[in-house]
mmCIF file with all atom_site columns, C-alpha atoms in Angstrom:
data_model
loop_
_atom_site.group_PDB
_atom_site.id
_atom_site.type_symbol
_atom_site.label_atom_id
_atom_site.label_alt_id
_atom_site.label_comp_id
_atom_site.label_asym_id
_atom_site.label_entity_id
_atom_site.label_seq_id
_atom_site.pdbx_PDB_ins_code
_atom_site.Cartn_x
_atom_site.Cartn_y
_atom_site.Cartn_z
_atom_site.occupancy
_atom_site.B_iso_or_equiv
_atom_site.pdbx_formal_charge
_atom_site.auth_seq_id
_atom_site.auth_comp_id
_atom_site.auth_asym_id
_atom_site.auth_atom_id
_atom_site.pdbx_PDB_model_num
ATOM 1   C CA . TYR A 1 1   ? 2.491   -9.841  -13.464 1.00 88.00 ? 541 TYR A CA 1
ATOM 2   C CA . ARG A 1 2   ? 6.081   -9.973  -12.938 1.00 90.00 ? 542 ARG A CA 1
ATOM 3   C CA . LYS A 1 3   ? 5.849   -13.720 -14.830 1.00 90.00 ? 543 LYS A CA 1
ATOM 4   C CA . LEU A 1 4   ? 4.214   -11.882 -17.952 1.00 86.00 ? 544 LEU A CA 1
ATOM 5   C CA . GLU A 1 5   ? 6.867   -8.953  -17.547 1.00 89.00 ? 545 GLU A CA 1
ATOM 6   C CA . LYS A 1 6   ? 10.089  -11.230 -17.398 1.00 89.00 ? 546 LYS A CA 1
ATOM 7   C CA . SER A 1 7   ? 8.257   -13.732 -20.448 1.00 87.00 ? 547 SER A CA 1
ATOM 8   C CA . ILE A 1 8   ? 7.294   -10.256 -22.530 1.00 85.00 ? 548 ILE A CA 1
ATOM 9   C CA . LYS A 1 9   ? 10.034  -8.246  -22.142 1.00 81.00 ? 549 LYS A CA 1
ATOM 10  C CA . LYS A 1 10  ? 12.322  -11.010 -24.364 1.00 80.00 ? 550 LYS A CA 1
ATOM 11  C CA . THR A 1 11  ? 10.138  -9.748  -27.235 1.00 81.00 ? 551 THR A CA 1
ATOM 12  C CA . LYS A 1 12  ? 10.679  -6.202  -26.636 1.00 82.00 ? 552 LYS A CA 1
ATOM 13  C CA . CYS A 1 13  ? 6.462   -5.215  -26.834 1.00 86.00 ? 553 CYS A CA 1
ATOM 14  C CA . TRP A 1 14  ? 6.284   -5.069  -23.290 1.00 87.00 ? 554 TRP A CA 1
ATOM 15  C CA . SER A 1 15  ? 5.784   -1.143  -23.393 1.00 87.00 ? 555 SER A CA 1
ATOM 16  C CA . ASN A 1 16  ? 2.753   -2.195  -25.272 1.00 85.00 ? 556 ASN A CA 1
ATOM 17  C CA . VAL A 1 17  ? 1.533   -5.370  -22.913 1.00 86.00 ? 557 VAL A CA 1
ATOM 18  C CA . ARG A 1 18  ? 1.831   -3.085  -20.022 1.00 90.00 ? 558 ARG A CA 1
ATOM 19  C CA . SER A 1 19  ? 0.425   -0.108  -20.990 1.00 88.00 ? 559 SER A CA 1
ATOM 20  C CA . ALA A 1 20  ? -2.731  -2.602  -21.982 1.00 86.00 ? 560 ALA A CA 1
ATOM 21  C CA . LEU A 1 21  ? -2.838  -4.389  -18.632 1.00 88.00 ? 561 LEU A CA 1
ATOM 22  C CA . LEU A 1 22  ? -2.904  -1.242  -16.643 1.00 91.00 ? 562 LEU A CA 1
ATOM 23  C CA . ASN A 1 23  ? -5.368  0.250   -18.440 1.00 89.00 ? 563 ASN A CA 1
ATOM 24  C CA . TYR A 1 24  ? -7.484  -3.473  -18.238 1.00 87.00 ? 564 TYR A CA 1
ATOM 25  C CA . LEU A 1 25  ? -6.824  -3.384  -14.651 1.00 90.00 ? 565 LEU A CA 1
ATOM 26  C CA . GLU A 1 26  ? -8.259  0.544   -14.235 1.00 91.00 ? 566 GLU A CA 1
ATOM 27  C CA . THR A 1 27  ? -11.264 0.070   -16.232 1.00 86.00 ? 567 THR A CA 1
ATOM 28  C CA . GLY A 1 28  ? -12.263 -3.380  -16.911 1.00 84.00 ? 568 GLY A CA 1
ATOM 29  C CA . VAL A 1 29  ? -11.820 -3.156  -20.976 1.00 80.00 ? 569 VAL A CA 1
ATOM 30  C CA . ARG A 1 30  ? -10.167 -6.090  -22.097 1.00 78.00 ? 570 ARG A CA 1
ATOM 31  C CA . PRO A 1 31  ? -7.067  -5.205  -24.257 1.00 78.00 ? 571 PRO A CA 1
ATOM 32  C CA . ASP A 1 32  ? -7.946  -7.723  -26.865 1.00 73.00 ? 572 ASP A CA 1
ATOM 33  C CA . LEU A 1 33  ? -11.279 -6.457  -27.580 1.00 71.00 ? 573 LEU A CA 1
ATOM 34  C CA . LYS A 1 34  ? -10.823 -2.652  -27.326 1.00 61.00 ? 574 LYS A CA 1
ATOM 35  C CA . PRO A 1 35  ? -10.863 -1.703  -30.774 1.00 55.00 ? 575 PRO A CA 1
ATOM 36  C CA . LYS A 1 36  ? -8.619  1.260   -30.916 1.00 53.00 ? 576 LYS A CA 1
ATOM 37  C CA . THR A 1 37  ? -5.772  -0.807  -29.080 1.00 47.00 ? 577 THR A CA 1
ATOM 38  C CA . ASN A 1 38  ? -6.151  -4.251  -31.030 1.00 46.00 ? 578 ASN A CA 1
ATOM 39  C CA . ALA A 1 39  ? -3.614  -3.035  -33.379 1.00 48.00 ? 579 ALA A CA 1
ATOM 40  C CA . THR A 1 40  ? -1.437  -2.285  -30.448 1.00 68.00 ? 580 THR A CA 1
ATOM 41  C CA . TRP A 1 41  ? -2.038  -5.848  -28.460 1.00 71.00 ? 581 TRP A CA 1
ATOM 42  C CA . PRO A 1 42  ? 0.718   -7.736  -29.625 1.00 73.00 ? 582 PRO A CA 1
ATOM 43  C CA . LEU A 1 43  ? -0.652  -11.024 -27.894 1.00 75.00 ? 583 LEU A CA 1
ATOM 44  C CA . PRO A 1 44  ? -3.332  -13.445 -29.201 1.00 74.00 ? 584 PRO A CA 1
ATOM 45  C CA . ALA A 1 45  ? -6.861  -13.151 -27.998 1.00 73.00 ? 585 ALA A CA 1
ATOM 46  C CA . CYS A 1 46  ? -7.545  -13.694 -24.042 1.00 69.00 ? 586 CYS A CA 1
ATOM 47  C CA . MET A 1 47  ? -9.332  -16.840 -23.617 1.00 65.00 ? 587 MET A CA 1
ATOM 48  C CA . LEU A 1 48  ? -11.219 -15.223 -20.526 1.00 58.00 ? 588 LEU A CA 1
ATOM 49  C CA . THR A 1 49  ? -15.283 -15.238 -20.476 1.00 59.00 ? 589 THR A CA 1
ATOM 50  C CA . LEU A 1 50  ? -16.431 -11.434 -20.215 1.00 59.00 ? 590 LEU A CA 1
ATOM 51  C CA . PRO A 1 51  ? -18.546 -11.088 -17.034 1.00 58.00 ? 591 PRO A CA 1
ATOM 52  C CA . GLU A 1 52  ? -22.180 -11.730 -17.005 1.00 56.00 ? 592 GLU A CA 1
ATOM 53  C CA . SER A 1 53  ? -23.555 -9.529  -14.848 1.00 57.00 ? 593 SER A CA 1
ATOM 54  C CA . LYS A 1 54  ? -23.108 -5.063  -14.664 1.00 60.00 ? 594 LYS A CA 1
ATOM 55  C CA . SER A 1 55  ? -22.013 -5.468  -11.019 1.00 61.00 ? 595 SER A CA 1
ATOM 56  C CA . ALA A 1 56  ? -18.777 -7.165  -12.308 1.00 60.00 ? 596 ALA A CA 1
ATOM 57  C CA . LYS A 1 57  ? -17.706 -4.169  -13.570 1.00 62.00 ? 597 LYS A CA 1
ATOM 58  C CA . ASN A 1 58  ? -17.734 -2.344  -10.195 1.00 70.00 ? 598 ASN A CA 1
ATOM 59  C CA . ASN A 1 59  ? -14.769 -4.332  -9.417  1.00 81.00 ? 599 ASN A CA 1
ATOM 60  C CA . PHE A 1 60  ? -12.608 -1.531  -11.510 1.00 88.00 ? 600 PHE A CA 1
ATOM 61  C CA . PRO A 1 61  ? -10.100 -0.425  -10.710 1.00 92.00 ? 601 PRO A CA 1
ATOM 62  C CA . VAL A 1 62  ? -8.343  -3.224  -9.165  1.00 92.00 ? 602 VAL A CA 1
ATOM 63  C CA . PHE A 1 63  ? -6.978  -1.260  -6.486  1.00 94.00 ? 603 PHE A CA 1
ATOM 64  C CA . ASP A 1 64  ? -4.553  -3.828  -4.576  1.00 93.00 ? 604 ASP A CA 1
ATOM 65  C CA . VAL A 1 65  ? -3.416  -5.263  -7.679  1.00 94.00 ? 605 VAL A CA 1
ATOM 66  C CA . LEU A 1 66  ? -2.194  -1.488  -9.015  1.00 96.00 ? 606 LEU A CA 1
ATOM 67  C CA . ILE A 1 67  ? -0.693  -0.695  -5.750  1.00 96.00 ? 607 ILE A CA 1
ATOM 68  C CA . LYS A 1 68  ? 1.187   -4.042  -5.877  1.00 96.00 ? 608 LYS A CA 1
ATOM 69  C CA . ILE A 1 69  ? 2.365   -3.126  -9.181  1.00 97.00 ? 609 ILE A CA 1
ATOM 70  C CA . ALA A 1 70  ? 3.369   0.135   -8.241  1.00 98.00 ? 610 ALA A CA 1
ATOM 71  C CA . ILE A 1 71  ? 5.416   -0.939  -5.792  1.00 97.00 ? 611 ILE A CA 1
ATOM 72  C CA . HIS A 1 72  ? 7.009   -3.372  -7.388  1.00 96.00 ? 612 HIS A CA 1
ATOM 73  C CA . GLU A 1 73  ? 7.684   -0.689  -10.578 1.00 97.00 ? 613 GLU A CA 1
ATOM 74  C CA . LYS A 1 74  ? 8.984   1.115   -7.582  1.00 97.00 ? 614 LYS A CA 1
ATOM 75  C CA . GLN A 1 75  ? 6.265   4.324   -8.641  1.00 98.00 ? 615 GLN A CA 1
ATOM 76  C CA . PRO A 1 76  ? 5.452   6.083   -5.399  1.00 98.00 ? 616 PRO A CA 1
ATOM 77  C CA . ASP A 1 77  ? 3.406   8.683   -6.376  1.00 98.00 ? 617 ASP A CA 1
ATOM 78  C CA . ASP A 1 78  ? 1.321   5.484   -7.970  1.00 98.00 ? 618 ASP A CA 1
ATOM 79  C CA . VAL A 1 79  ? 1.322   3.831   -5.080  1.00 97.00 ? 619 VAL A CA 1
ATOM 80  C CA . LEU A 1 80  ? -0.096  6.595   -2.870  1.00 96.00 ? 620 LEU A CA 1
ATOM 81  C CA . LYS A 1 81  ? -2.500  7.558   -5.695  1.00 96.00 ? 621 LYS A CA 1
ATOM 82  C CA . TRP A 1 82  ? -4.346  4.088   -5.634  1.00 96.00 ? 622 TRP A CA 1
ATOM 83  C CA . TYR A 1 83  ? -3.951  3.847   -2.500  1.00 96.00 ? 623 TYR A CA 1
ATOM 84  C CA . GLN A 1 84  ? -5.861  6.804   -1.742  1.00 93.00 ? 624 GLN A CA 1
ATOM 85  C CA . LEU A 1 85  ? -8.615  6.084   -4.268  1.00 92.00 ? 625 LEU A CA 1
ATOM 86  C CA . GLY A 1 86  ? -8.686  2.733   -3.209  1.00 92.00 ? 626 GLY A CA 1
ATOM 87  C CA . LYS A 1 87  ? -9.429  3.987   0.426   1.00 87.00 ? 627 LYS A CA 1
ATOM 88  C CA . ASN A 1 88  ? -12.113 6.583   -0.753  1.00 78.00 ? 628 ASN A CA 1
ATOM 89  C CA . ALA A 1 89  ? -13.696 3.582   -1.912  1.00 75.00 ? 629 ALA A CA 1
ATOM 90  C CA . ASN A 1 90  ? -13.312 0.807   0.789   1.00 73.00 ? 630 ASN A CA 1
ATOM 91  C CA . ALA A 1 91  ? -11.374 -1.522  -1.388  1.00 72.00 ? 631 ALA A CA 1
ATOM 92  C CA . ILE A 1 92  ? -8.372  -1.458  0.409   1.00 79.00 ? 632 ILE A CA 1
ATOM 93  C CA . TYR A 1 93  ? -7.639  -4.706  2.605   1.00 73.00 ? 633 TYR A CA 1
ATOM 94  C CA . ASP A 1 94  ? -4.598  -3.700  5.064   1.00 82.00 ? 634 ASP A CA 1
ATOM 95  C CA . MET A 1 95  ? -2.261  -2.787  2.395   1.00 92.00 ? 635 MET A CA 1
ATOM 96  C CA . GLY A 1 96  ? -1.461  0.140   4.391   1.00 94.00 ? 636 GLY A CA 1
ATOM 97  C CA . ILE A 1 97  ? 2.386   -0.716  5.946   1.00 96.00 ? 637 ILE A CA 1
ATOM 98  C CA . SER A 1 98  ? 3.090   -2.159  2.646   1.00 96.00 ? 638 SER A CA 1
ATOM 99  C CA . VAL A 1 99  ? 2.464   1.315   1.233   1.00 97.00 ? 639 VAL A CA 1
ATOM 100 C CA . ALA A 1 100 ? 3.959   3.216   4.260   1.00 97.00 ? 640 ALA A CA 1
ATOM 101 C CA . ASP A 1 101 ? 7.196   1.236   3.300   1.00 97.00 ? 641 ASP A CA 1
ATOM 102 C CA . ALA A 1 102 ? 7.057   2.034   -0.284  1.00 97.00 ? 642 ALA A CA 1
ATOM 103 C CA . VAL A 1 103 ? 6.254   5.925   0.039   1.00 98.00 ? 643 VAL A CA 1
ATOM 104 C CA . GLU A 1 104 ? 8.357   6.208   3.029   1.00 97.00 ? 644 GLU A CA 1
ATOM 105 C CA . SER A 1 105 ? 11.456  8.050   1.519   1.00 97.00 ? 645 SER A CA 1
ATOM 106 C CA . THR A 1 106 ? 9.005   10.280  -1.122  1.00 97.00 ? 646 THR A CA 1
ATOM 107 C CA . HIS A 1 107 ? 6.168   10.891  1.249   1.00 98.00 ? 647 HIS A CA 1
ATOM 108 C CA . PRO A 1 108 ? 7.104   10.760  4.682   1.00 98.00 ? 648 PRO A CA 1
ATOM 109 C CA . GLU A 1 109 ? 4.203   12.142  6.486   1.00 98.00 ? 649 GLU A CA 1
ATOM 110 C CA . GLU A 1 110 ? 1.992   9.831   4.383   1.00 97.00 ? 650 GLU A CA 1
ATOM 111 C CA . ALA A 1 111 ? 4.066   7.255   5.814   1.00 98.00 ? 651 ALA A CA 1
ATOM 112 C CA . LEU A 1 112 ? 3.664   8.404   9.472   1.00 98.00 ? 652 LEU A CA 1
ATOM 113 C CA . ILE A 1 113 ? 0.098   8.699   9.070   1.00 97.00 ? 653 ILE A CA 1
ATOM 114 C CA . ILE A 1 114 ? -0.468  5.161   8.002   1.00 96.00 ? 654 ILE A CA 1
ATOM 115 C CA . TRP A 1 115 ? 2.063   3.808   10.545  1.00 98.00 ? 655 TRP A CA 1
ATOM 116 C CA . LYS A 1 116 ? 0.340   5.962   13.691  1.00 98.00 ? 656 LYS A CA 1
ATOM 117 C CA . ARG A 1 117 ? -3.206  4.728   12.726  1.00 96.00 ? 657 ARG A CA 1
ATOM 118 C CA . LYS A 1 118 ? -1.473  1.078   12.709  1.00 96.00 ? 658 LYS A CA 1
ATOM 119 C CA . VAL A 1 119 ? -0.101  1.768   16.182  1.00 98.00 ? 659 VAL A CA 1
ATOM 120 C CA . ASP A 1 120 ? -3.440  3.257   17.474  1.00 97.00 ? 660 ASP A CA 1
ATOM 121 C CA . LYS A 1 121 ? -5.247  -0.112  15.928  1.00 96.00 ? 661 LYS A CA 1
ATOM 122 C CA . GLU A 1 122 ? -2.881  -2.305  17.813  1.00 97.00 ? 662 GLU A CA 1
ATOM 123 C CA . ILE A 1 123 ? -2.894  -0.540  21.151  1.00 98.00 ? 663 ILE A CA 1
ATOM 124 C CA . ALA A 1 124 ? -6.736  -0.244  20.725  1.00 97.00 ? 664 ALA A CA 1
ATOM 125 C CA . ARG A 1 125 ? -6.607  -4.184  20.748  1.00 96.00 ? 665 ARG A CA 1
ATOM 126 C CA . VAL A 1 126 ? -5.549  -3.593  24.842  1.00 96.00 ? 666 VAL A CA 1
ATOM 127 C CA . LYS A 1 127 ? -3.573  -6.880  24.741  1.00 96.00 ? 667 LYS A CA 1
ATOM 128 C CA . VAL A 1 128 ? 0.014   -7.283  25.552  1.00 96.00 ? 668 VAL A CA 1
ATOM 129 C CA . SER A 1 129 ? 1.028   -9.065  22.103  1.00 97.00 ? 669 SER A CA 1
ATOM 130 C CA . ALA A 1 130 ? -0.860  -5.911  20.324  1.00 97.00 ? 670 ALA A CA 1
ATOM 131 C CA . TYR A 1 131 ? 1.269   -3.909  22.310  1.00 98.00 ? 671 TYR A CA 1
ATOM 132 C CA . GLN A 1 132 ? 4.627   -6.037  20.901  1.00 98.00 ? 672 GLN A CA 1
ATOM 133 C CA . ASP A 1 133 ? 3.154   -5.607  17.087  1.00 97.00 ? 673 ASP A CA 1
ATOM 134 C CA . ALA A 1 134 ? 2.969   -2.172  17.785  1.00 98.00 ? 674 ALA A CA 1
ATOM 135 C CA . ALA A 1 135 ? 6.613   -1.603  18.509  1.00 98.00 ? 675 ALA A CA 1
ATOM 136 C CA . PRO A 1 136 ? 8.150   -2.088  15.134  1.00 98.00 ? 676 PRO A CA 1
ATOM 137 C CA . TYR A 1 137 ? 5.865   0.743   13.447  1.00 98.00 ? 677 TYR A CA 1
ATOM 138 C CA . LEU A 1 138 ? 6.922   2.637   16.227  1.00 98.00 ? 678 LEU A CA 1
ATOM 139 C CA . LYS A 1 139 ? 10.569  2.161   15.900  1.00 98.00 ? 679 LYS A CA 1
ATOM 140 C CA . LYS A 1 140 ? 9.961   3.202   12.170  1.00 98.00 ? 680 LYS A CA 1
ATOM 141 C CA . ILE A 1 141 ? 8.173   5.997   12.837  1.00 98.00 ? 681 ILE A CA 1
ATOM 142 C CA . ARG A 1 142 ? 11.117  6.892   15.355  1.00 98.00 ? 682 ARG A CA 1
ATOM 143 C CA . THR A 1 143 ? 13.396  6.179   12.552  1.00 98.00 ? 683 THR A CA 1
ATOM 144 C CA . LEU A 1 144 ? 12.125  8.276   10.366  1.00 98.00 ? 684 LEU A CA 1
ATOM 145 C CA . TYR A 1 145 ? 11.539  11.335  12.638  1.00 98.00 ? 685 TYR A CA 1
ATOM 146 C CA . GLN A 1 146 ? 15.309  10.891  12.958  1.00 98.00 ? 686 GLN A CA 1
ATOM 147 C CA . LYS A 1 147 ? 16.043  11.099  9.808   1.00 97.00 ? 687 LYS A CA 1
ATOM 148 C CA . GLN A 1 148 ? 14.248  13.925  8.675   1.00 97.00 ? 688 GLN A CA 1
ATOM 149 C CA . CYS A 1 149 ? 15.684  15.788  12.687  1.00 97.00 ? 689 CYS A CA 1
ATOM 150 C CA . ARG A 1 150 ? 12.793  15.877  14.252  1.00 97.00 ? 690 ARG A CA 1
ATOM 151 C CA . THR A 1 151 ? 13.686  14.112  17.366  1.00 97.00 ? 691 THR A CA 1
ATOM 152 C CA . GLY A 1 152 ? 11.172  16.597  19.515  1.00 98.00 ? 692 GLY A CA 1
ATOM 153 C CA . THR A 1 153 ? 8.121   15.855  17.682  1.00 98.00 ? 693 THR A CA 1
ATOM 154 C CA . TRP A 1 154 ? 9.154   12.000  18.018  1.00 98.00 ? 694 TRP A CA 1
ATOM 155 C CA . ASN A 1 155 ? 9.494   12.294  22.010  1.00 97.00 ? 695 ASN A CA 1
ATOM 156 C CA . SER A 1 156 ? 6.361   14.375  21.846  1.00 98.00 ? 696 SER A CA 1
ATOM 157 C CA . TYR A 1 157 ? 4.350   11.772  20.361  1.00 98.00 ? 697 TYR A CA 1
ATOM 158 C CA . LEU A 1 158 ? 5.960   9.320   22.403  1.00 98.00 ? 698 LEU A CA 1
ATOM 159 C CA . LEU A 1 159 ? 4.916   11.184  25.629  1.00 97.00 ? 699 LEU A CA 1
ATOM 160 C CA . SER A 1 160 ? 1.645   11.598  24.341  1.00 98.00 ? 700 SER A CA 1
ATOM 161 C CA . ILE A 1 161 ? 0.910   7.877   23.529  1.00 98.00 ? 701 ILE A CA 1
ATOM 162 C CA . MET A 1 162 ? 2.511   7.070   27.063  1.00 97.00 ? 702 MET A CA 1
ATOM 163 C CA . GLU A 1 163 ? 0.068   9.873   28.828  1.00 98.00 ? 703 GLU A CA 1
ATOM 164 C CA . GLN A 1 164 ? -2.894  8.706   26.889  1.00 97.00 ? 704 GLN A CA 1
ATOM 165 C CA . HIS A 1 165 ? -2.303  5.057   27.977  1.00 97.00 ? 705 HIS A CA 1
ATOM 166 C CA . LYS A 1 166 ? -0.652  5.433   31.251  1.00 96.00 ? 706 LYS A CA 1
ATOM 167 C CA . ALA A 1 167 ? -2.843  3.021   33.031  1.00 96.00 ? 707 ALA A CA 1
ATOM 168 C CA . LYS A 1 168 ? -1.451  0.344   30.471  1.00 97.00 ? 708 LYS A CA 1
ATOM 169 C CA . ARG A 1 169 ? 1.796   -0.930  32.488  1.00 97.00 ? 709 ARG A CA 1
ATOM 170 C CA . ARG A 1 170 ? 2.663   -3.479  30.062  1.00 97.00 ? 710 ARG A CA 1
ATOM 171 C CA . LEU A 1 171 ? 2.494   -0.671  27.012  1.00 97.00 ? 711 LEU A CA 1
ATOM 172 C CA . ILE A 1 172 ? 4.393   1.781   29.321  1.00 97.00 ? 712 ILE A CA 1
ATOM 173 C CA . GLU A 1 173 ? 7.311   -0.799  29.555  1.00 97.00 ? 713 GLU A CA 1
ATOM 174 C CA . ILE A 1 174 ? 6.928   -1.664  26.091  1.00 97.00 ? 714 ILE A CA 1
ATOM 175 C CA . LEU A 1 175 ? 7.206   1.791   25.338  1.00 97.00 ? 715 LEU A CA 1
ATOM 176 C CA . ASN A 1 176 ? 10.248  2.617   27.759  1.00 96.00 ? 716 ASN A CA 1
ATOM 177 C CA . ASN A 1 177 ? 12.191  -0.101  25.715  1.00 95.00 ? 717 ASN A CA 1
ATOM 178 C CA . LEU A 1 178 ? 12.178  1.480   22.466  1.00 91.00 ? 718 LEU A CA 1
#
């Protein structure tokens, strides 16, 4: 996508190509074969073969690619839209952290939910290395709460983790060092 964007922008037809590509990723309809947009498709016909099975149509929208494009284009609303739709369709594999980082400034509550889910998942692994893996996300949560002047909420969250997992000494050590 980035390579195509870079090369097509020189021809000043990026807007048409971008729109057609996004439509393809959403619907699976090739832009060079769609009659209504064929006139606006400025590139030669695609040399791809059409999928033979009906199940191939179930691969659209391509949520992970749409999310990556929205992140690249700094469109947090689109990032969140495709993430929510993909999550509901079980089509997103471990993209939550990228999404949270991309929407942190515009949708802080969504970012907090994703990071907290990641922290819970790591703690549930019950390994010291997992506790260490959770620490950067806890720091992100703390920083975001501090930016929002919600230090009390951070302290409550941290205390709840400590109470819930008080038997996990190594986790408590890591939490105390935050």
